[in-house]
């Protein structure tokens, strides 16, 4: 049969981000997928060597607007390890609260876009309506909706008042209620299941050998979540990992959906145990040596390598992001599938191209 | 105002172009389209095809690779067209202005009609920017007509 090559992206209605895929087709079936990246490359790692290490917090937040809290968290935790700074307990809990709020917003965003990818627009709108409740609480506690900029070296930039804590509990309970209503549509709807069950199947061995991270790995039965390492305050909050074994698009939806419930539980536990006291310590001196800092993002594991030289500038900042680790799984899932399933498969890895290319 | 302009003002269709952005502005543009802010009540619809679009909403700065894509999409849009640059990057390149692979804002490649500052700007600000840009439509349509008239006269004279 004659092979045709169809370009997918960089400008595509399904994915707001510029990812380019060359799809080699045989009739309606994909034979090979060749990714081409570089549309979002800015040279951010080089810029981090020019700015000083306090300014870099704001820079790493702009690697990706969707998971900015986790990026800043990985960076400041690395710097704090290098400089032997013990941050106050309250700051650790506050970081967890903001990080988990961010995870809820990211997962709701993904669930909405995923619903849009299989053509369920009402569900997309519903997810994004609920997401606005989380955005409102982020604005109330930090002053910004998306890039909240709460992490600084030595703690957090601001405290959360008791009125706001009560409001957070009210909002996350509401989000949980709304999610329960939507869960049925995502996991049990006859038509939705036709688009997700058995599509993009990935076995446990494949997920492990391809180096999948985050919900991609957990949906295939690889129990891997960095929050079990107990960074920040996760050690005291009895974190419970969500793992599915089916390994298809349905399982990935289920993992992200159930993680929202886990986030709600973590936020409420963190608010319950929130210690009193300061939320930041003063920072003196400059970082020296090298460190590797890892944090669980909504999309999986992010790895920061930081090298300091005793001055206010860093020698090197290297970031490995979860989407970069998940792209090989996409290239395994795409061959053999139908062209109409490409948007669903592409979104199922929750791609964040601006993270990947920086 | 002619019929075409009235319909354009009543229901401008937008195309959203992510051009080396960090996703911060992009999710705010999508948030503006979803129920809380709901710009669809003003007839604003997000379309995937540049040939259907009246307004280009461009987020982020420009790098050498996206410059070509951005120019290509802009050229495919029918006249009269408007360009709305979102965010600090859309103005000057923002925090990335000093990066080695960044040329600057989208105005280095295509003409921009309105800028919405912020990192990222709130959805209300994006809606406000879109409304301000729509005010330029009539003048643009008029200029386009005059240009076509002049070209026709010139062709007639040459013939």
Short mmCIF file of C-alpha atoms in Angstrom, two decimals:
data_model
loop_
_atom_site.label_atom_id
_atom_site.label_comp_id
_atom_site.label_asym_id
_atom_site.label_seq_id
_atom_site.Cartn_x
_atom_site.Cartn_y
_atom_site.Cartn_z
CA UNK A 1 0.00 0.00 0.00
CA UNK A 2 1.14 3.57 -0.68
CA UNK A 3 2.33 5.45 2.35
CA UNK A 4 1.34 9.07 2.87
CA UNK A 5 2.79 11.52 5.37
CA UNK A 6 0.42 13.82 7.22
CA UNK A 7 1.81 16.73 9.23
CA UNK A 8 0.12 17.13 12.62
CA UNK A 9 0.74 20.56 14.12
CA UNK A 10 2.48 22.85 15.03
CA UNK A 11 -0.77 24.82 14.73
CA UNK A 12 -3.59 22.42 15.57
CA UNK A 13 -7.06 23.00 17.03
CA UNK A 14 -6.79 20.08 19.48
CA UNK A 15 -3.59 21.07 21.23
CA UNK A 16 -2.93 24.71 22.05
CA UNK A 17 0.78 23.99 22.12
CA UNK A 18 3.06 23.79 19.09
CA UNK A 19 4.13 20.15 18.84
CA UNK A 20 4.82 18.86 15.35
CA UNK A 21 4.33 15.19 14.47
CA UNK A 22 4.95 13.65 11.07
CA UNK A 23 2.46 10.81 10.80
CA UNK A 24 3.31 8.17 8.20
CA UNK A 25 -0.02 6.63 7.22
CA UNK A 26 -1.15 3.54 5.41
CA UNK A 27 -4.78 4.26 4.57
CA UNK A 28 -6.28 5.32 7.92
CA UNK A 29 -3.70 3.50 10.03
CA UNK A 30 -0.56 5.09 11.42
CA UNK A 31 2.66 3.26 10.60
CA UNK A 32 5.15 5.62 12.16
CA UNK A 33 5.15 8.86 14.13
CA UNK A 34 8.15 11.18 13.95
CA UNK A 35 8.17 14.06 16.43
CA UNK A 36 9.80 17.39 15.63
CA UNK A 37 10.37 19.75 18.52
CA UNK A 38 11.96 23.16 18.93
CA UNK A 39 8.94 25.44 18.57
CA UNK A 40 9.00 26.50 22.22
CA UNK A 41 12.75 26.46 22.83
CA UNK A 42 13.81 29.72 24.44
CA UNK A 43 17.16 28.95 26.10
CA UNK A 44 15.95 29.25 29.66
CA UNK A 45 18.70 27.14 31.24
CA UNK A 46 21.34 29.55 29.90
CA UNK A 47 19.39 32.53 31.20
CA UNK A 48 19.43 30.95 34.69
CA UNK A 49 23.21 31.36 34.71
CA UNK A 50 22.89 35.12 34.17
CA UNK A 51 20.22 35.89 36.78
CA UNK A 52 20.98 35.48 40.49
CA UNK A 53 19.68 32.49 42.42
CA UNK A 54 16.80 34.39 44.07
CA UNK A 55 15.58 35.74 40.72
CA UNK A 56 15.73 32.24 39.23
CA UNK A 57 12.66 31.24 41.28
CA UNK A 58 10.57 33.52 39.06
CA UNK A 59 12.33 32.21 35.98
CA UNK A 60 11.72 28.52 36.68
CA UNK A 61 8.05 29.28 37.38
CA UNK A 62 7.81 30.40 33.79
CA UNK A 63 9.16 27.12 32.41
CA UNK A 64 5.51 26.13 32.48
CA UNK A 65 2.55 28.17 33.63
CA UNK A 66 0.42 25.14 34.50
CA UNK A 67 2.74 23.52 37.05
CA UNK A 68 4.61 26.63 38.23
CA UNK A 69 4.35 25.83 41.96
CA UNK A 70 6.02 22.43 41.55
CA UNK A 71 8.82 23.87 39.39
CA UNK A 72 9.56 26.53 42.00
CA UNK A 73 9.31 23.91 44.76
CA UNK A 74 11.89 21.64 43.10
CA UNK A 75 14.24 24.58 42.59
CA UNK A 76 14.00 26.09 46.09
CA UNK A 77 14.26 22.67 47.75
CA UNK A 78 17.47 22.07 45.80
CA UNK A 79 18.95 25.43 46.81
CA UNK A 80 17.90 24.89 50.44
CA UNK A 81 19.65 21.48 50.48
CA UNK A 82 22.81 23.07 49.07
CA UNK A 83 22.82 25.89 51.62
CA UNK A 84 21.69 23.69 54.56
CA UNK A 85 18.66 25.85 55.28
CA UNK A 86 16.06 24.28 57.57
CA UNK A 87 12.76 25.91 56.65
CA UNK A 88 9.97 26.33 59.26
CA UNK A 89 7.37 23.53 59.49
CA UNK A 90 4.57 25.91 58.63
CA UNK A 91 6.25 26.74 55.32
CA UNK A 92 6.43 23.02 54.45
CA UNK A 93 2.69 22.61 55.02
CA UNK A 94 1.85 25.82 53.14
CA UNK A 95 3.89 24.57 50.17
CA UNK A 96 1.92 21.31 50.19
CA UNK A 97 -1.41 23.18 50.25
CA UNK A 98 -0.48 25.35 47.27
CA UNK A 99 1.11 22.46 45.38
CA UNK A 100 -1.97 20.26 45.77
CA UNK A 101 -4.31 23.11 44.78
CA UNK A 102 -2.17 23.46 41.69
CA UNK A 103 -2.42 19.73 41.01
CA UNK A 104 -6.24 19.90 41.22
CA UNK A 105 -6.29 22.79 38.73
CA UNK A 106 -3.93 20.97 36.38
CA UNK A 107 -5.90 17.71 36.48
CA UNK A 108 -9.23 19.48 35.96
CA UNK A 109 -7.67 21.33 33.03
CA UNK A 110 -6.49 18.04 31.55
CA UNK A 111 -9.83 16.28 32.11
CA UNK A 112 -11.55 19.16 30.30
CA UNK A 113 -9.17 19.16 27.34
CA UNK A 114 -9.38 15.37 27.14
CA UNK A 115 -13.19 15.54 27.03
CA UNK A 116 -12.84 18.12 24.24
CA UNK A 117 -10.48 15.75 22.36
CA UNK A 118 -13.13 13.05 22.14
CA UNK A 119 -15.78 15.61 21.31
CA UNK A 120 -17.69 15.92 24.60
CA UNK A 121 -17.84 19.70 24.80
CA UNK A 122 -20.36 19.93 27.65
CA UNK A 123 -18.03 17.93 29.89
CA UNK A 124 -15.11 20.18 28.88
CA UNK A 125 -17.05 23.27 29.94
CA UNK A 126 -18.13 21.60 33.19
CA UNK A 127 -14.52 20.76 34.14
CA UNK A 128 -13.32 24.27 33.41
CA UNK A 129 -16.21 25.76 35.37
CA UNK A 130 -15.15 23.79 38.43
CA UNK A 131 -11.53 24.70 37.86
CA UNK A 132 -12.42 28.39 38.24
CA UNK A 133 -13.30 27.73 41.90
CA UNK A 134 -9.71 26.61 42.50
CA UNK A 135 -8.37 29.58 40.52
CA UNK A 136 -10.42 31.94 42.71
CA UNK A 137 -8.96 30.48 45.89
CA UNK A 138 -5.44 30.79 44.42
CA UNK A 139 -6.11 34.43 43.66
CA UNK A 140 -7.47 35.02 47.16
CA UNK A 141 -4.45 33.44 48.86
CA UNK A 142 -1.63 34.61 46.60
CA UNK A 143 -2.88 37.51 44.48
CA UNK A 144 -2.40 35.75 41.14
CA UNK A 145 -4.46 33.15 39.32
CA UNK A 146 -1.92 31.09 37.40
CA UNK A 147 1.69 31.88 38.26
CA UNK A 148 1.21 32.24 42.01
CA UNK A 149 4.87 32.86 42.99
CA UNK A 150 4.57 31.74 46.60
CA UNK A 151 7.83 29.81 46.98
CA UNK A 152 11.04 31.63 47.86
CA UNK A 153 14.36 30.31 49.07
CA UNK A 154 13.89 29.87 52.82
CA UNK A 155 10.14 29.30 52.97
CA UNK A 156 7.09 30.90 51.42
CA UNK A 157 6.45 34.49 50.48
CA UNK A 158 3.20 34.80 52.40
CA UNK A 159 1.00 33.13 54.97
CA UNK A 160 -2.56 31.84 54.60
CA UNK A 161 -4.99 33.37 57.11
CA UNK A 162 -7.47 31.23 59.06
CA UNK A 163 -10.41 32.71 57.09
CA UNK A 164 -8.76 31.65 53.85
CA UNK A 165 -8.06 28.18 55.24
CA UNK A 166 -11.76 27.76 56.02
CA UNK A 167 -12.58 28.96 52.50
CA UNK A 168 -10.11 26.45 50.99
CA UNK A 169 -11.82 23.60 52.86
CA UNK A 170 -15.23 24.75 51.60
CA UNK A 171 -13.99 25.02 47.99
CA UNK A 172 -12.18 21.67 47.84
CA UNK A 173 -15.24 19.92 49.33
CA UNK A 174 -17.33 21.50 46.59
CA UNK A 175 -14.84 20.42 43.92
CA UNK A 176 -14.98 16.87 45.29
CA UNK A 177 -18.80 16.87 45.06
CA UNK A 178 -18.66 18.13 41.46
CA UNK A 179 -16.05 15.53 40.56
CA UNK A 180 -18.31 12.77 41.88
CA UNK A 181 -20.99 13.93 39.44
CA UNK A 182 -18.54 13.95 36.54
CA UNK A 183 -16.88 10.66 37.42
CA UNK A 184 -19.81 8.72 36.01
CA UNK A 185 -19.53 10.48 32.65
CA UNK A 186 -15.78 9.93 32.41
CA UNK A 187 -15.58 6.31 33.56
CA UNK A 188 -18.96 4.67 32.87
CA UNK A 189 -20.49 6.48 29.89
CA UNK A 190 -21.05 4.08 26.98
CA UNK A 191 -19.84 6.45 24.25
CA UNK A 192 -16.87 7.78 26.21
CA UNK A 193 -15.74 4.24 26.97
CA UNK A 194 -15.71 3.50 23.25
CA UNK A 195 -13.10 6.22 22.79
CA UNK A 196 -10.94 5.32 25.80
CA UNK A 197 -11.12 1.62 26.72
CA UNK A 198 -8.35 -0.35 25.02
CA UNK A 199 -7.01 2.74 23.18
CA UNK A 200 -3.27 3.35 23.51
CA UNK A 201 -2.58 0.25 25.53
CA UNK A 202 0.73 0.17 27.39
CA UNK A 203 1.82 -2.86 29.43
CA UNK A 204 3.61 -2.59 32.76
CA UNK A 205 6.88 -3.80 31.19
CA UNK A 206 6.61 -1.27 28.33
CA UNK A 207 5.85 1.60 30.71
CA UNK A 208 8.82 0.63 32.87
CA UNK A 209 11.33 0.11 30.05
CA UNK A 210 10.31 3.29 28.19
CA UNK A 211 10.80 5.28 31.39
CA UNK A 212 7.24 6.56 31.71
CA UNK A 213 6.56 8.77 34.72
CA UNK A 214 3.59 10.09 36.65
CA UNK A 215 0.00 9.11 35.77
CA UNK A 216 1.26 7.38 32.59
CA UNK A 217 3.30 4.91 34.67
CA UNK A 218 0.72 4.61 37.44
CA UNK A 219 -2.06 3.77 34.97
CA UNK A 220 0.01 0.83 33.72
CA UNK A 221 0.55 -0.54 37.22
CA UNK A 222 4.00 0.92 37.92
CA UNK A 223 3.62 2.22 41.48
CA UNK A 224 5.84 5.27 41.33
CA UNK A 225 5.11 8.60 42.92
CA UNK A 226 7.77 10.88 44.39
CA UNK A 227 5.41 12.11 47.07
CA UNK A 228 6.08 8.79 48.82
CA UNK A 229 9.65 10.09 49.42
CA UNK A 230 8.07 12.50 51.88
CA UNK A 231 9.56 15.81 50.72
CA UNK A 232 8.04 18.99 52.22
CA UNK A 233 5.30 17.78 54.59
CA UNK A 234 4.12 14.72 52.64
CA UNK A 235 5.71 12.42 55.22
CA UNK A 236 3.22 13.46 57.91
CA UNK A 237 0.13 13.36 55.71
CA UNK A 238 -0.14 9.58 55.01
CA UNK A 239 -0.05 10.01 51.24
CA UNK A 240 -1.95 7.26 49.41
CA UNK A 241 -0.91 6.49 45.83
CA UNK A 242 -3.50 5.96 43.07
CA UNK A 243 -2.58 3.01 40.82
CA UNK A 244 -4.57 1.43 37.97
CA UNK A 245 -3.56 -1.65 36.01
CA UNK A 246 -5.50 -1.49 32.71
CA UNK A 247 -2.82 0.68 30.98
CA UNK A 248 -5.16 2.33 28.44
CA UNK A 249 -6.65 5.82 28.09
CA UNK A 250 -9.49 4.85 30.42
CA UNK A 251 -7.02 3.95 33.21
CA UNK A 252 -5.13 7.22 32.75
CA UNK A 253 -8.37 9.17 33.09
CA UNK A 254 -9.22 7.15 36.21
CA UNK A 255 -5.81 7.82 37.78
CA UNK A 256 -6.06 11.58 37.26
CA UNK A 257 -9.67 11.67 38.41
CA UNK A 258 -8.97 9.75 41.60
CA UNK A 259 -5.85 11.83 42.26
CA UNK A 260 -8.12 14.86 42.58
CA UNK A 261 -9.82 13.14 45.55
CA UNK A 262 -6.41 12.38 47.02
CA UNK A 263 -5.37 16.04 46.58
CA UNK A 264 -8.53 17.13 48.40
CA UNK A 265 -7.72 14.74 51.25
CA UNK A 266 -4.09 15.95 51.42
CA UNK A 267 -5.13 19.62 51.51
CA UNK A 268 -7.61 18.98 54.30
CA UNK A 269 -5.07 16.93 56.28
CA UNK A 270 -2.44 19.66 55.81
CA UNK A 271 -4.84 22.37 56.99
CA UNK A 272 -5.81 20.18 59.95
CA UNK A 273 -2.19 19.69 61.05
CA UNK A 274 -0.90 23.14 60.03
CA UNK A 275 1.65 24.18 62.70
CA UNK A 276 1.86 27.72 64.03
CA UNK A 277 4.93 29.93 63.71
CA UNK A 278 7.01 31.63 61.04
CA UNK A 279 6.67 30.87 57.36
CA UNK A 280 10.15 31.92 56.19
CA UNK A 281 13.71 32.16 57.50
CA UNK A 282 16.29 34.75 56.37
CA UNK A 283 18.82 33.51 53.81
CA UNK A 284 22.51 34.43 54.04
CA UNK A 285 25.35 33.51 51.71
CA UNK A 286 25.44 31.85 48.31
CA UNK A 287 24.98 28.22 47.22
CA UNK A 288 28.00 26.00 46.53
CA UNK A 289 28.31 22.40 45.37
CA UNK A 290 25.83 20.42 43.34
CA UNK A 291 22.48 18.87 44.06
CA UNK A 292 19.72 16.86 42.43
CA UNK A 293 16.21 17.75 43.49
CA UNK A 294 13.13 15.78 42.49
CA UNK A 295 9.46 16.66 42.87
CA UNK A 296 6.23 15.03 41.69
CA UNK A 297 4.48 17.30 39.22
CA UNK A 298 0.90 16.78 37.98
CA UNK A 299 2.51 15.14 34.92
CA UNK A 300 5.14 13.11 36.74
CA UNK A 301 8.64 13.41 38.06
CA UNK A 302 10.63 16.59 37.45
CA UNK A 303 14.36 16.53 38.07
CA UNK A 304 16.51 19.57 38.78
CA UNK A 305 20.29 19.48 38.70
CA UNK A 306 21.77 22.63 40.23
CA UNK A 307 25.45 23.51 40.47
CA UNK A 308 26.55 26.52 42.48
CA UNK A 309 30.00 28.10 42.71
CA UNK A 310 29.79 30.27 45.83
CA UNK A 311 28.67 33.39 43.96
CA UNK A 312 25.11 34.62 43.52
CA UNK A 313 25.02 33.14 39.99
CA UNK A 314 24.69 29.43 39.34
CA UNK A 315 27.15 27.43 37.26
CA UNK A 316 24.48 25.24 35.75
CA UNK A 317 20.77 24.55 35.97
CA UNK A 318 19.50 21.45 34.22
CA UNK A 319 15.86 20.41 34.17
CA UNK A 320 14.39 17.11 33.04
CA UNK A 321 10.63 17.36 32.75
CA UNK A 322 7.95 14.64 32.79
CA UNK A 323 6.69 15.19 29.24
CA UNK A 324 10.18 14.53 27.89
CA UNK A 325 10.11 11.15 29.65
CA UNK A 326 6.60 10.40 28.35
CA UNK A 327 7.14 11.19 24.64
CA UNK A 328 8.74 7.74 23.95
CA UNK A 329 5.54 6.07 25.16
CA UNK A 330 3.57 8.21 22.69
CA UNK A 331 5.76 6.97 19.84
CA UNK A 332 4.99 3.39 20.86
CA UNK A 333 1.24 3.99 21.24
CA UNK A 334 0.68 5.82 17.94
CA UNK A 335 1.74 3.18 15.35
CA UNK A 336 -1.16 0.85 14.62
CA UNK A 337 -3.86 3.26 15.77
CA UNK A 338 -6.43 5.15 13.69
CA UNK A 339 -5.89 8.76 12.62
CA UNK A 340 -9.08 9.76 14.47
CA UNK A 341 -7.56 8.54 17.75
CA UNK A 342 -4.46 10.77 17.49
CA UNK A 343 -5.90 13.69 19.52
CA UNK A 344 -6.98 11.32 22.30
CA UNK A 345 -3.60 9.56 22.36
CA UNK A 346 -1.68 12.80 22.23
CA UNK A 347 -3.60 14.29 25.14
CA UNK A 348 -3.41 11.15 27.21
CA UNK A 349 0.27 11.79 28.03
CA UNK A 350 -0.76 15.30 29.20
CA UNK A 351 1.86 16.95 27.01
CA UNK A 352 3.50 20.14 28.21
CA UNK A 353 5.77 21.20 25.39
CA UNK A 354 6.98 24.40 27.03
CA UNK A 355 8.32 22.25 29.92
CA UNK A 356 10.02 19.87 27.50
CA UNK A 357 11.83 22.45 25.41
CA UNK A 358 12.26 25.30 27.90
CA UNK B 1 -21.11 50.60 8.94
CA UNK B 2 -21.71 48.02 6.25
CA UNK B 3 -23.25 44.63 6.71
CA UNK B 4 -19.89 42.83 6.74
CA UNK B 5 -18.48 45.10 9.42
CA UNK B 6 -21.60 44.84 11.55
CA UNK B 7 -21.38 41.06 11.50
CA UNK B 8 -17.66 41.14 12.25
CA UNK B 9 -18.20 43.41 15.24
CA UNK B 10 -21.16 41.33 16.39
CA UNK B 11 -19.38 38.01 16.19
CA UNK B 12 -15.59 38.13 15.75
CA UNK B 13 -14.01 34.71 15.33
CA UNK B 14 -10.60 34.25 16.90
CA UNK B 15 -7.68 31.97 16.23
CA UNK B 16 -5.41 31.23 19.15
CA UNK B 17 -1.72 30.88 18.26
CA UNK B 18 0.73 29.64 20.86
CA UNK B 19 4.06 31.03 19.83
CA UNK B 20 6.84 30.02 22.27
CA UNK B 21 4.60 30.72 25.27
CA UNK B 22 4.84 29.15 28.73
CA UNK B 23 1.13 28.08 28.77
CA UNK B 24 0.28 30.65 31.46
CA UNK B 25 -1.41 33.01 28.99
CA UNK B 26 -2.82 30.15 26.95
CA UNK B 27 -4.84 28.71 29.80
CA UNK B 28 -6.11 32.22 30.57
CA UNK B 29 -7.23 32.62 26.94
CA UNK B 30 -9.07 29.28 27.17
CA UNK B 31 -10.46 30.30 30.59
CA UNK B 32 -11.95 33.38 28.91
CA UNK B 33 -13.80 31.05 26.51
CA UNK B 34 -15.22 28.78 29.24
CA UNK B 35 -18.31 29.28 31.45
CA UNK B 36 -16.97 31.65 34.13
CA UNK B 37 -16.00 34.41 31.69
CA UNK B 38 -17.83 33.02 28.67
CA UNK B 39 -16.92 35.29 25.77
CA UNK B 40 -19.18 33.19 23.55
CA UNK B 41 -22.06 35.29 24.84
CA UNK B 42 -20.54 38.14 22.79
CA UNK B 43 -20.37 35.89 19.73
CA UNK B 44 -16.63 35.31 20.06
CA UNK B 45 -15.83 31.78 18.89
CA UNK B 46 -12.45 30.03 18.87
CA UNK B 47 -11.80 28.45 15.47
CA UNK B 48 -8.98 26.19 14.33
CA UNK B 49 -8.71 27.42 10.77
CA UNK B 50 -6.94 30.74 10.09
CA UNK B 51 -9.06 31.20 6.96
CA UNK B 52 -12.18 31.48 9.14
CA UNK B 53 -10.67 33.89 11.66
CA UNK B 54 -10.98 37.68 12.04
CA UNK B 55 -8.76 38.14 15.10
CA UNK B 56 -5.48 36.43 15.87
CA UNK B 57 -4.78 36.01 19.58
CA UNK B 58 -1.06 35.37 19.88
CA UNK B 59 0.64 34.42 23.15
CA UNK B 60 4.32 34.32 23.94
CA UNK B 61 7.50 35.55 22.33
CA UNK B 62 8.96 34.58 18.95
CA UNK B 63 11.87 32.28 18.22
CA UNK B 64 13.36 31.68 14.75
CA UNK B 65 11.35 28.50 14.28
CA UNK B 66 7.95 29.90 15.28
CA UNK B 67 8.53 33.16 13.37
CA UNK B 68 7.99 31.26 10.10
CA UNK B 69 4.84 29.54 11.43
CA UNK B 70 3.39 32.78 12.79
CA UNK B 71 3.94 34.62 9.48
CA UNK B 72 2.39 31.72 7.59
CA UNK B 73 -0.77 31.67 9.74
CA UNK B 74 -1.07 35.48 9.56
CA UNK B 75 -0.84 35.43 5.77
CA UNK B 76 -3.62 32.85 5.56
CA UNK B 77 -6.10 35.05 7.43
CA UNK B 78 -8.43 37.11 5.18
CA UNK B 79 -8.38 40.94 5.33
CA UNK B 80 -9.37 42.91 7.37
CA UNK B 81 -7.65 41.19 10.30
CA UNK B 82 -6.59 42.12 13.80
CA UNK B 83 -3.75 40.84 15.95
CA UNK B 84 -3.95 40.81 19.72
CA UNK B 85 -0.67 40.08 21.57
CA UNK B 86 -1.18 38.62 25.05
CA UNK B 87 1.17 38.91 28.01
CA UNK B 88 4.49 40.48 28.82
CA UNK B 89 6.14 38.19 26.24
CA UNK B 90 3.67 39.39 23.63
CA UNK B 91 4.92 42.93 24.15
CA UNK B 92 8.66 42.68 24.49
CA UNK B 93 9.64 39.06 25.09
CA UNK B 94 9.06 39.51 28.83
CA UNK B 95 11.28 37.51 31.16
CA UNK B 96 12.65 35.61 28.14
CA UNK B 97 13.77 38.74 26.26
CA UNK B 98 17.43 38.04 27.09
CA UNK B 99 17.32 34.38 26.04
CA UNK B 100 19.57 33.42 23.12
CA UNK B 101 16.78 31.84 21.09
CA UNK B 102 14.22 34.63 21.47
CA UNK B 103 13.81 37.36 18.84
CA UNK B 104 11.35 39.43 20.89
CA UNK B 105 7.58 39.98 20.80
CA UNK B 106 5.34 38.93 17.86
CA UNK B 107 5.56 42.50 16.49
CA UNK B 108 9.01 41.61 15.19
CA UNK B 109 7.29 39.40 12.59
CA UNK B 110 3.71 40.64 12.07
CA UNK B 111 1.91 43.95 12.74
CA UNK B 112 0.23 43.90 16.17
CA UNK B 113 -2.87 46.02 16.82
CA UNK B 114 -3.30 45.70 20.58
CA UNK B 115 -1.23 44.50 23.53
CA UNK B 116 -2.55 43.01 26.77
CA UNK B 117 0.17 43.29 29.45
CA UNK B 118 0.51 40.96 32.45
CA UNK B 119 2.28 37.74 33.30
CA UNK B 120 -0.21 36.22 32.72
CA UNK B 121 -3.01 38.79 32.23
CA UNK B 122 -6.38 38.00 33.81
CA UNK B 123 -9.18 36.81 31.49
CA UNK B 124 -11.01 40.11 32.09
CA UNK B 125 -7.98 41.97 30.76
CA UNK B 126 -7.89 39.74 27.67
CA UNK B 127 -11.61 40.44 27.02
CA UNK B 128 -10.97 44.16 27.50
CA UNK B 129 -8.08 44.01 25.03
CA UNK B 130 -10.23 42.20 22.48
CA UNK B 131 -12.98 44.82 22.79
CA UNK B 132 -10.44 47.63 22.37
CA UNK B 133 -9.00 45.95 19.28
CA UNK B 134 -12.44 45.49 17.70
CA UNK B 135 -12.80 49.28 17.65
CA UNK B 136 -10.10 49.33 14.97
CA UNK B 137 -12.02 47.07 12.59
CA UNK B 138 -13.95 49.79 10.75
CA UNK B 139 -10.87 51.87 9.98
CA UNK B 140 -9.09 48.73 8.78
CA UNK B 141 -11.96 47.74 6.48
CA UNK B 142 -12.06 51.28 5.06
CA UNK B 143 -8.33 51.30 4.38
CA UNK B 144 -8.63 47.89 2.72
CA UNK B 145 -11.42 49.15 0.41
CA UNK B 146 -9.45 52.25 -0.58
CA UNK B 147 -6.41 50.17 -1.32
CA UNK B 148 -8.46 47.87 -3.55
CA UNK B 149 -10.03 50.89 -5.29
CA UNK B 150 -6.61 52.41 -6.00
CA UNK B 151 -5.31 49.11 -7.33
CA UNK B 152 -8.33 48.81 -9.62
CA UNK B 153 -7.85 52.37 -10.92
CA UNK B 154 -4.19 51.72 -11.53
CA UNK B 155 -4.95 48.52 -13.44
CA UNK B 156 -7.57 50.42 -15.51
CA UNK B 157 -5.08 53.18 -16.35
CA UNK B 158 -2.45 50.68 -17.40
CA UNK B 159 -4.94 48.87 -19.60
#
